[in-house]
PDB file of C-alpha atoms in Angstrom:
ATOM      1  CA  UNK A 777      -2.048 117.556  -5.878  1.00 47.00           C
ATOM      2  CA  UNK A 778      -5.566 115.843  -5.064  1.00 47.00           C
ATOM      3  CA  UNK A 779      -6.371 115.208  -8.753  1.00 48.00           C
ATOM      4  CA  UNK A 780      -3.545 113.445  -9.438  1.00 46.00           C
ATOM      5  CA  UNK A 781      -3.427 111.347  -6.170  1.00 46.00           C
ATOM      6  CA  UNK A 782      -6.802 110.386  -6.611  1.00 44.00           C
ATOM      7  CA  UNK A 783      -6.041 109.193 -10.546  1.00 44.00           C
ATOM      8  CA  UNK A 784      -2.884 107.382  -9.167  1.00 46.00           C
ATOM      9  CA  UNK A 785      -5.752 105.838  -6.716  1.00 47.00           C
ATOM     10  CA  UNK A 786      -7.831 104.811  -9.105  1.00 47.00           C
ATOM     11  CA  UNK A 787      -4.950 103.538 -11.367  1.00 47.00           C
ATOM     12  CA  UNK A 788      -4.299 101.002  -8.501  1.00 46.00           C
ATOM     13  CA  UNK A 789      -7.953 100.266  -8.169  1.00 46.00           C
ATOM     14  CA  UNK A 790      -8.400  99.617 -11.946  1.00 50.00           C
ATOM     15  CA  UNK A 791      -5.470  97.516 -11.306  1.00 51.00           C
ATOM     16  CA  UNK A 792      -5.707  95.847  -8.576  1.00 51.00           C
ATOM     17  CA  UNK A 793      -9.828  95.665  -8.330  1.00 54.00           C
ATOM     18  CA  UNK A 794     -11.326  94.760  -4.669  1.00 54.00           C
ATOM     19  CA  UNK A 795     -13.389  91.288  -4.832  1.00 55.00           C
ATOM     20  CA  UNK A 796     -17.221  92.285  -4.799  1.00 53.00           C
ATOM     21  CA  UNK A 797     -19.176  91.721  -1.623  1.00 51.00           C
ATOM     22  CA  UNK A 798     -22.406  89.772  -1.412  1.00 49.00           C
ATOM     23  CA  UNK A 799     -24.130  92.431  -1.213  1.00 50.00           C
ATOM     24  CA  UNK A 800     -23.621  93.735  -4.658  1.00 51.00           C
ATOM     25  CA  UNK A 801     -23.312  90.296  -6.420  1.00 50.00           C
ATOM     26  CA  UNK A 802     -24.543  86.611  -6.380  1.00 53.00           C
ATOM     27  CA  UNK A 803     -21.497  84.744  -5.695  1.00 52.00           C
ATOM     28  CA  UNK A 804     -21.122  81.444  -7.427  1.00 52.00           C
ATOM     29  CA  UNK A 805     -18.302  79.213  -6.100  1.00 52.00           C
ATOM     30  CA  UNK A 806     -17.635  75.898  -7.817  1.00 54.00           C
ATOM     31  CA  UNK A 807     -17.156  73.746  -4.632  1.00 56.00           C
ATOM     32  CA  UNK A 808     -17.346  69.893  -5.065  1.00 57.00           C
ATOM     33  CA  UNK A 809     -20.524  67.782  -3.687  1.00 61.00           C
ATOM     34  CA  UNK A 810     -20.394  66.590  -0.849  1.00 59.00           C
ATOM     35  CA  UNK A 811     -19.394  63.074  -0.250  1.00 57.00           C
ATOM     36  CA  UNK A 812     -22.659  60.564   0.383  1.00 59.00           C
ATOM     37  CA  UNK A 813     -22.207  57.511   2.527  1.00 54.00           C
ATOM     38  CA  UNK A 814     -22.025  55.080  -0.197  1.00 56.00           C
ATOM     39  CA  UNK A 815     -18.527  56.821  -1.318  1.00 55.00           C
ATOM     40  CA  UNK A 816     -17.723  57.213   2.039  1.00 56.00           C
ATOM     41  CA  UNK A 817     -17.668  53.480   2.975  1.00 54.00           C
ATOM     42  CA  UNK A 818     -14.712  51.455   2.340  1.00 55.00           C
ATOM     43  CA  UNK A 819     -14.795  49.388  -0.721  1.00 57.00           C
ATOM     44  CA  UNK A 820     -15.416  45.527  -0.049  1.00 58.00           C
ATOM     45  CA  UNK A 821     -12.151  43.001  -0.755  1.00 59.00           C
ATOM     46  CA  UNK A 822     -12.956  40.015  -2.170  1.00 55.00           C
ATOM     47  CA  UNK A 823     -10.730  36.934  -2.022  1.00 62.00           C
ATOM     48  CA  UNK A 824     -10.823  35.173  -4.802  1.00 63.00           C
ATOM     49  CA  UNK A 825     -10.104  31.849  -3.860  1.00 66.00           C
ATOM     50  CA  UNK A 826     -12.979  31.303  -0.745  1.00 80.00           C
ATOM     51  CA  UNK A 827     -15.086  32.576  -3.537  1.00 82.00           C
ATOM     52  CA  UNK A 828     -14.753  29.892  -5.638  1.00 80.00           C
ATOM     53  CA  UNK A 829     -15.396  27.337  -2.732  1.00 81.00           C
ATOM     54  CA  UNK A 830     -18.441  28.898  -2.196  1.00 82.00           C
ATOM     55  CA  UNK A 831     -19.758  28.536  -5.411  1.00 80.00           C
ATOM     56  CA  UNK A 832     -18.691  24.720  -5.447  1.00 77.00           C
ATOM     57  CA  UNK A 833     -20.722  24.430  -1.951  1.00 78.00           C
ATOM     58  CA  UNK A 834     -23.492  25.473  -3.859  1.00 78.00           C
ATOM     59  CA  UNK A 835     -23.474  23.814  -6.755  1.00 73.00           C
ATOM     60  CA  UNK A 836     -25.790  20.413  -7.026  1.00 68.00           C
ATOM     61  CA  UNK A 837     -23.277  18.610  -8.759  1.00 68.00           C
ATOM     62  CA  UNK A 838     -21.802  15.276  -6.654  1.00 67.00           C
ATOM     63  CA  UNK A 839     -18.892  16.039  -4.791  1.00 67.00           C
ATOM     64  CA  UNK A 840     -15.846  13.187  -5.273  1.00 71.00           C
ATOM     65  CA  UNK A 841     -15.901  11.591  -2.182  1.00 71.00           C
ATOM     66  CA  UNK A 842     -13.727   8.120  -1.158  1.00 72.00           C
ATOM     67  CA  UNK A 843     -16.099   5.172  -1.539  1.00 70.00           C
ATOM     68  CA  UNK A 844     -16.661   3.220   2.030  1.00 71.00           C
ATOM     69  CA  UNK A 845     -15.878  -0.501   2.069  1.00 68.00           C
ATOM     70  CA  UNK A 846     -18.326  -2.569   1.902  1.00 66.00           C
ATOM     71  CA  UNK A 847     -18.362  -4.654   5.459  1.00 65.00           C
ATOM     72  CA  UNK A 848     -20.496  -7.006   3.957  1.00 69.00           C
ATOM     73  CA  UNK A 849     -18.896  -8.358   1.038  1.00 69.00           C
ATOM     74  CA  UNK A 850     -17.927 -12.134   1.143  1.00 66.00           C
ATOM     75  CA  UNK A 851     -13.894 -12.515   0.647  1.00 64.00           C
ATOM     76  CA  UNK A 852     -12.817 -14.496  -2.439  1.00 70.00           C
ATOM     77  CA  UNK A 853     -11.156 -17.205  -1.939  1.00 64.00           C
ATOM     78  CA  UNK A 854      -8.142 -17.158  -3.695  1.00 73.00           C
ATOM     79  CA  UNK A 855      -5.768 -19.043  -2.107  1.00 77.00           C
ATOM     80  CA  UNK A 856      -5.391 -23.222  -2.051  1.00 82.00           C
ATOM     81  CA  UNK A 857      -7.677 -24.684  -4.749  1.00 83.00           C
ATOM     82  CA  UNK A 858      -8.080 -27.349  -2.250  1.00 85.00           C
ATOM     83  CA  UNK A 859      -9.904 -25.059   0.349  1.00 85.00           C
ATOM     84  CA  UNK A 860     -11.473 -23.184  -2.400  1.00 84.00           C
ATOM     85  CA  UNK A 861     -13.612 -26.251  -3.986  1.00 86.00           C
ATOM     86  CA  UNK A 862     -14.675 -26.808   0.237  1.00 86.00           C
ATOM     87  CA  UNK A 863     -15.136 -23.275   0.582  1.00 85.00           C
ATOM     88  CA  UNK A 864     -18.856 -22.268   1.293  1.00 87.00           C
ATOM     89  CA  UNK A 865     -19.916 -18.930   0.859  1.00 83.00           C
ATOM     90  CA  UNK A 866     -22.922 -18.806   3.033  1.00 87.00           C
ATOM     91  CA  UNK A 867     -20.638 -18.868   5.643  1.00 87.00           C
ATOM     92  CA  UNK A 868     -18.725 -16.720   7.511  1.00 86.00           C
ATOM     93  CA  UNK A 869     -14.681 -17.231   7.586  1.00 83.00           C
ATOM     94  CA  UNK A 870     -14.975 -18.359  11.114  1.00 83.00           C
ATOM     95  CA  UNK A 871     -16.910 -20.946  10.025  1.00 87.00           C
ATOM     96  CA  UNK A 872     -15.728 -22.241   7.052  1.00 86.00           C
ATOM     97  CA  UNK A 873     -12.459 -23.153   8.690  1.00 86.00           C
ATOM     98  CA  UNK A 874     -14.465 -24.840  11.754  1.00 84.00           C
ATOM     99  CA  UNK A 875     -16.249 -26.863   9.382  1.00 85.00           C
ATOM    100  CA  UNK A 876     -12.744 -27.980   7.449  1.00 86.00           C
ATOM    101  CA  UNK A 877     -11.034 -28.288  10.030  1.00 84.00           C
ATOM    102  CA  UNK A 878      -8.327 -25.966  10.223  1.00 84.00           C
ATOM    103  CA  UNK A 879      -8.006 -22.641  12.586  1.00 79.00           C
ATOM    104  CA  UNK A 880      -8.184 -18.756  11.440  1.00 73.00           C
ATOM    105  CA  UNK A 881      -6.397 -17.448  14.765  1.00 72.00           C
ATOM    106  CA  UNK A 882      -3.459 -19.411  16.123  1.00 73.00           C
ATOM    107  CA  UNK A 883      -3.990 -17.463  19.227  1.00 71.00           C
ATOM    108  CA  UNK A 884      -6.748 -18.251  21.742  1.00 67.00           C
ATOM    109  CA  UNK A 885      -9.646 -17.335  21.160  1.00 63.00           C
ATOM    110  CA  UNK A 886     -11.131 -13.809  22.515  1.00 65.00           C
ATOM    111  CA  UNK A 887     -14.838 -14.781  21.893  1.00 65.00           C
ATOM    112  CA  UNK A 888     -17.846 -16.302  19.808  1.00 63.00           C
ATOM    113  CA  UNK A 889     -17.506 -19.688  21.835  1.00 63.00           C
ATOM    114  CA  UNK A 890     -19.959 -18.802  24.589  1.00 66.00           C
ATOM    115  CA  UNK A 891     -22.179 -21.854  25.558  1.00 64.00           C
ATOM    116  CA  UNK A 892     -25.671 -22.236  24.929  1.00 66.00           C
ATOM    117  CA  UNK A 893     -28.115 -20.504  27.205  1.00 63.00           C
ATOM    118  CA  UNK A 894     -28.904 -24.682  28.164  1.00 60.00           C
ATOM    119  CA  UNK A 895     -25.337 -25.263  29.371  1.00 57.00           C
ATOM    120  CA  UNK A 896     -25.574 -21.790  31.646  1.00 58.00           C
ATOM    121  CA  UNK A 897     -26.556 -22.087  35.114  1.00 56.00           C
ATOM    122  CA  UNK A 898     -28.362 -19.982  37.284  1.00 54.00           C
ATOM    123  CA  UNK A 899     -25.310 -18.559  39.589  1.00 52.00           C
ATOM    124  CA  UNK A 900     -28.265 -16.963  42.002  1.00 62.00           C
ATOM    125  CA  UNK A 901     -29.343 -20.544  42.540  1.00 67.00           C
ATOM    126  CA  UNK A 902     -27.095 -22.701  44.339  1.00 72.00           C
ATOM    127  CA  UNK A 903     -26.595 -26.144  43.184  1.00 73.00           C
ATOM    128  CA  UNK A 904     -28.721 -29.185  44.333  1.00 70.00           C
ATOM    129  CA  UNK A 905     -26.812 -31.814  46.382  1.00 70.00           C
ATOM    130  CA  UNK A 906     -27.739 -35.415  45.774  1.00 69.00           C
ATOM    131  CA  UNK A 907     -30.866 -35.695  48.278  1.00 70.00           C
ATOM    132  CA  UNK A 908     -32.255 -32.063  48.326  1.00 75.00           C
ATOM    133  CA  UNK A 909     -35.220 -30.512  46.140  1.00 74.00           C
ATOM    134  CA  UNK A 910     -35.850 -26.993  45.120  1.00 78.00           C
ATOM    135  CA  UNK A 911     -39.630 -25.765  45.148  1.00 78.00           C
ATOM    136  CA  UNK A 912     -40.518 -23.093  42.075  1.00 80.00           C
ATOM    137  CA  UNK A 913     -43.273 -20.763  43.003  1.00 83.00           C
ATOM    138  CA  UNK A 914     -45.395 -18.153  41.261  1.00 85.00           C
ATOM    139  CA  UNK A 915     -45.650 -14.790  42.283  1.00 83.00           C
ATOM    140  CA  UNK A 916     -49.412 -15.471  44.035  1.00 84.00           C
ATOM    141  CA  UNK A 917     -47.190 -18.060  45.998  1.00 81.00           C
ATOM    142  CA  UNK A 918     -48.494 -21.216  44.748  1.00 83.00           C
ATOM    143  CA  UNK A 919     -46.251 -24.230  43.796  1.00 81.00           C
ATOM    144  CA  UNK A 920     -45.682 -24.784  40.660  1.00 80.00           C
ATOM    145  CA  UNK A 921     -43.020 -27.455  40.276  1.00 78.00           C
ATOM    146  CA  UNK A 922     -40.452 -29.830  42.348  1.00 76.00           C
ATOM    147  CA  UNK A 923     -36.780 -29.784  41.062  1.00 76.00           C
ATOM    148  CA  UNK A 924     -35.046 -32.824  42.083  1.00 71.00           C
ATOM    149  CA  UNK A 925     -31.335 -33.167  41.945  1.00 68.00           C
ATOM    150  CA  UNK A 926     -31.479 -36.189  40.385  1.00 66.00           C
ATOM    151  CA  UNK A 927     -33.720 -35.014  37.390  1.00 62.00           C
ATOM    152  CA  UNK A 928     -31.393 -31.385  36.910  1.00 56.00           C
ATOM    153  CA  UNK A 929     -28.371 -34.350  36.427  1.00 56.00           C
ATOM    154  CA  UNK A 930     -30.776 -36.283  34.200  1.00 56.00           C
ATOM    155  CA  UNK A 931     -31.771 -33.143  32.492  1.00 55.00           C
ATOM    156  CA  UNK A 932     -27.777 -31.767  31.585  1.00 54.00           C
ATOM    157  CA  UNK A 933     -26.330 -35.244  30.431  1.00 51.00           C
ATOM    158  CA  UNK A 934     -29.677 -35.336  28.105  1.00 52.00           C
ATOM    159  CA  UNK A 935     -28.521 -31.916  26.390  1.00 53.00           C
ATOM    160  CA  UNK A 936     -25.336 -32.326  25.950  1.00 52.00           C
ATOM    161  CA  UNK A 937     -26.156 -36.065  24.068  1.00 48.00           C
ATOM    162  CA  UNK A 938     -28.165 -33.980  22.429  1.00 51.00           C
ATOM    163  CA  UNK A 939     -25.089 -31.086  21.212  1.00 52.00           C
ATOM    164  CA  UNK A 940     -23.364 -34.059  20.110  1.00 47.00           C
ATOM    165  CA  UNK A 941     -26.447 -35.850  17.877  1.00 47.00           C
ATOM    166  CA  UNK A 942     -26.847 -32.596  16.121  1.00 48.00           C
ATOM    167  CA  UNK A 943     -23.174 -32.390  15.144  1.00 49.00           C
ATOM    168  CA  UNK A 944     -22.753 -33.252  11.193  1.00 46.00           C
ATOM    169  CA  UNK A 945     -21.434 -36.339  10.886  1.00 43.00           C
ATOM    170  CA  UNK A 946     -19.749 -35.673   7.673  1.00 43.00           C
ATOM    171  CA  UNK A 947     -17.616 -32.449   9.403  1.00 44.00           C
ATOM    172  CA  UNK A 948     -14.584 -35.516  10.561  1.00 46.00           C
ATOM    173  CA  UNK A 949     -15.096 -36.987   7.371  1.00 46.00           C
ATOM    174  CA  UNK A 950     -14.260 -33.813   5.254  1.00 49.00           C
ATOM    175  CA  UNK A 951     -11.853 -32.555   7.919  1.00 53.00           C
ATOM    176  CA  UNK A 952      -9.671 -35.914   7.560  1.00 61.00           C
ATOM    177  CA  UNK A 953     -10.015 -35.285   3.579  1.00 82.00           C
ATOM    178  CA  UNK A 954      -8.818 -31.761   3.185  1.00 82.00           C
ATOM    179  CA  UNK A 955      -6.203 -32.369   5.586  1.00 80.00           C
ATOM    180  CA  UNK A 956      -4.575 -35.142   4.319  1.00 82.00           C
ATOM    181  CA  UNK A 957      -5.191 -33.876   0.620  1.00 84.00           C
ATOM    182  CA  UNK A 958      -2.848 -30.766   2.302  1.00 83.00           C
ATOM    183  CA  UNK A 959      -0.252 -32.461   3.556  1.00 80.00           C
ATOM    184  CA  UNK A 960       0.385 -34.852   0.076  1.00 80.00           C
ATOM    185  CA  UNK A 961       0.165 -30.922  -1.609  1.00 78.00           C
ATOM    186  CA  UNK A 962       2.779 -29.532   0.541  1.00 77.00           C
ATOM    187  CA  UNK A 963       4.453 -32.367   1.227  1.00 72.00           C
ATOM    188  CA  UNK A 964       4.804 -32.791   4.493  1.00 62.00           C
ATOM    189  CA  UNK A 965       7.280 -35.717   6.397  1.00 60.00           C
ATOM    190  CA  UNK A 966       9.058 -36.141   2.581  1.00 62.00           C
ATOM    191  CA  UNK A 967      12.481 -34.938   3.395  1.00 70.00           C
ATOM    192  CA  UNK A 968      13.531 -33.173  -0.031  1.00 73.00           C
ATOM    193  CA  UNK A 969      17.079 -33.921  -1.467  1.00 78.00           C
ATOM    194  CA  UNK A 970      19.284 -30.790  -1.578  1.00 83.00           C
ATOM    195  CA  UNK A 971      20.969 -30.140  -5.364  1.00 88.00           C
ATOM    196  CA  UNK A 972      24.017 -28.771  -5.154  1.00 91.00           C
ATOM    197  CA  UNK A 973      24.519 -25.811  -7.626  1.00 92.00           C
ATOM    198  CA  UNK A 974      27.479 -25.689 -10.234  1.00 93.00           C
ATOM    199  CA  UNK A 975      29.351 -23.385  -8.603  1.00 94.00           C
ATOM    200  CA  UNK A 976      29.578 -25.725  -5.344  1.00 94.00           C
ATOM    201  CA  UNK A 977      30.524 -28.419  -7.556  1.00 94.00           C
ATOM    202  CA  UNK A 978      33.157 -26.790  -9.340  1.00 95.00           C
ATOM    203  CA  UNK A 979      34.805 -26.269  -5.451  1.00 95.00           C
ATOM    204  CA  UNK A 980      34.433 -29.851  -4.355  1.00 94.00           C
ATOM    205  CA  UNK A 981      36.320 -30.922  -7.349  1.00 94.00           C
ATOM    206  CA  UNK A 982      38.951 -27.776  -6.995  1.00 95.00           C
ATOM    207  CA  UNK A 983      39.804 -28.954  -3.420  1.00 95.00           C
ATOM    208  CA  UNK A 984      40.125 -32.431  -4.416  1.00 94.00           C
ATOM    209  CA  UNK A 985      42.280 -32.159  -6.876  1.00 94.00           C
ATOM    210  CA  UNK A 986      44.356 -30.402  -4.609  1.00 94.00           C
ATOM    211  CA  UNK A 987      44.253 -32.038  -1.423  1.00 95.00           C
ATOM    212  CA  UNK A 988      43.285 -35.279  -2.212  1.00 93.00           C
ATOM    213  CA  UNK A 989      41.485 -36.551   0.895  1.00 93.00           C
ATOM    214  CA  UNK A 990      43.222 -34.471   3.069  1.00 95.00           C
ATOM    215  CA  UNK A 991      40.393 -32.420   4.835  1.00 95.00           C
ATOM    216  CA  UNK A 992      42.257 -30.810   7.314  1.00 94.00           C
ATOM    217  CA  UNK A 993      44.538 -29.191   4.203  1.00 94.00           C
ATOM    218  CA  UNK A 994      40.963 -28.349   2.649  1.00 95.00           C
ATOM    219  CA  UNK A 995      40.398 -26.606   6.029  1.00 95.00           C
ATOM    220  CA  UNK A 996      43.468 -24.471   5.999  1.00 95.00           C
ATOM    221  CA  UNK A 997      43.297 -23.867   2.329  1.00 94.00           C
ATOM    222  CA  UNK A 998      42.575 -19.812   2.023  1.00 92.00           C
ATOM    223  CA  UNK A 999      42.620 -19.685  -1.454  1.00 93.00           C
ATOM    224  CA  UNK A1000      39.622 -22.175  -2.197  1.00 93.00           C
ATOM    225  CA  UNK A1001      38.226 -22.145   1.598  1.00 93.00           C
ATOM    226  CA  UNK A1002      37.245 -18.513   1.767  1.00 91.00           C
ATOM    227  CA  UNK A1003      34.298 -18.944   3.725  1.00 90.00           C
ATOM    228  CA  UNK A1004      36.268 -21.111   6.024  1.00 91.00           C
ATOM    229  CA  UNK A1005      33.795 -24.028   5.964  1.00 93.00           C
ATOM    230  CA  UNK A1006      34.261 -26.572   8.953  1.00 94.00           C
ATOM    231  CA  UNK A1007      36.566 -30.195   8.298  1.00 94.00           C
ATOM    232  CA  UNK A1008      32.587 -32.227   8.902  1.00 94.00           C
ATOM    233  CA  UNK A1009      31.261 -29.734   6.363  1.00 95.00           C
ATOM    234  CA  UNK A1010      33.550 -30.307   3.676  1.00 95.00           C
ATOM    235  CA  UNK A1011      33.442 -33.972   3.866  1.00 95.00           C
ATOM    236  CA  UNK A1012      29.657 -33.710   3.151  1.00 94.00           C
ATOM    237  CA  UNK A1013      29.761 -31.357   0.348  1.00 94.00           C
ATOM    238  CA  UNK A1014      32.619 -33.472  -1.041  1.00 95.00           C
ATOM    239  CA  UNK A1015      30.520 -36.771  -0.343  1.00 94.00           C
ATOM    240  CA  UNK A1016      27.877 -35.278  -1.871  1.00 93.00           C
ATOM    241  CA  UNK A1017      29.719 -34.269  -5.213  1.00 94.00           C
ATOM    242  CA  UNK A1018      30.941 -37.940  -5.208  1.00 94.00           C
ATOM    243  CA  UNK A1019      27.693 -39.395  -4.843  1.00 92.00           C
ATOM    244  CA  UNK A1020      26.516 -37.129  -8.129  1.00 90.00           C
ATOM    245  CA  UNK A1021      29.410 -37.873  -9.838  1.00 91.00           C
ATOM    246  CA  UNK A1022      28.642 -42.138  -9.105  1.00 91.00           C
ATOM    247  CA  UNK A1023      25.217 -41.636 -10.016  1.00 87.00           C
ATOM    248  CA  UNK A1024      25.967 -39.680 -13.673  1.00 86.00           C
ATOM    249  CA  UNK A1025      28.154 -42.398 -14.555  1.00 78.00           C
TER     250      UNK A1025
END
């Protein structure tokens, strides 16, 4: 009974063989390597868009920007020939109109008509009265003038004579010009004569043929008086359409 146990044993064994141990063999197991930090770190996104921006920041080529206005540039006049055959360009707006006579600001004016540094007093200093004297000193104390009242008096009407002598005599001259030369343009004070149109003379003639020169019938009318025009109103557009019709013949 051993024999053939054992052979059944071995069967199985032949079978069913046990793994080798270490021991007896060199064990080779195909394992996979081990994972370095490079494949380890997350891989980088990249958007595409910021990107591009990036490589425009850094390009030398000029960016489009929006051109500033030039402060300085002199407007063109191109309004009134009148003004524009006046018009100096050396000068500001401001003064152009100054110098022709006409305003750029119908409202009062926020600045740029201070007074000469002449025409400012001194509001430390009190003002003379008409028998008193003021005494200027240096700093080592010593006098060096007397300022009369009378003089200071003597000394303002001589600058302002003086404002006026520099004034251009020739600014009334062109200002009288340019405005009258405006006024004949526009016509200004000519009271125009109104045309009436076709359509309004067609009605006149509808309403007297009608009424006759019965107004108050005109007034009532609501076939031609849609509009209900006023008795004095119709008279004068019927006055009017006479006073064509007088002057055609």
């Amino acid at each position: 009974m051993a024999p053939s146990q054992s052979f059944e044993l071995l069967g199985a064994a032949d079978k069913f063989p046990t793994p080798p141990t270490q021991s007896g063999f060199n064990i080779h197991l195909k394992t996979s390597p081990a994972p370095t930090s490079r494949q380890t770190a997350v891989p980088k996104t990249f958007n595409m868009g910021r990107e591009l921006q990036k490589k425009k920041n850094r390009s030398s080529l000029n960016k489009v920007t929006r051109r500033k206005q030039n402060i300085r540039k002199r407007p063109t006049v191109t309004g009134n020939q009148l003004v524009a055959a006046q018009w100096d360009k050396s000068q500001t707006l401001a003064q152009n109109y100054a110098r022709l006579g006409l305003t750029h600001r119908l409202r009062s004016a926020t600045g740029g008509n201070e007074k000469r540094p002449s025409q400012i007093s001194d509001a430390s200093t009190p003002p003379l009265g008409p028998q008193e004297a003021r005494i200027k000193r240096a700093a080592d104390g010593s006098i060096l003038r007397i300022e009369y009242a009378s003089d200071l008096r003597h000394e303002t009407l001589g600058a302002s004579l003086e404002d006026e002598e520099e004034r251009p005599s020739t600014t009334t001259t062109k200002e009288t010009t340019l405005v009258k030369a405006l006024k004949e343009q526009m016509g200004l004070g000519l009271k125009k004569e109104r045309v009436q149109s076709d359509r309004e003379m067609d009605w006149a003639r509808r309403l007297l043929e009608k009424h006759g020169d019965d107004y108050q019938a005109m007034f009532w009318d609501r076939e031609l008086n849609l509009r209900q025009q006023s008795v004095g109103d119709i008279k004068r557009r019927v006055k009017k359409w006479r006073e064509g019709q007088a002057k055609a013949a």
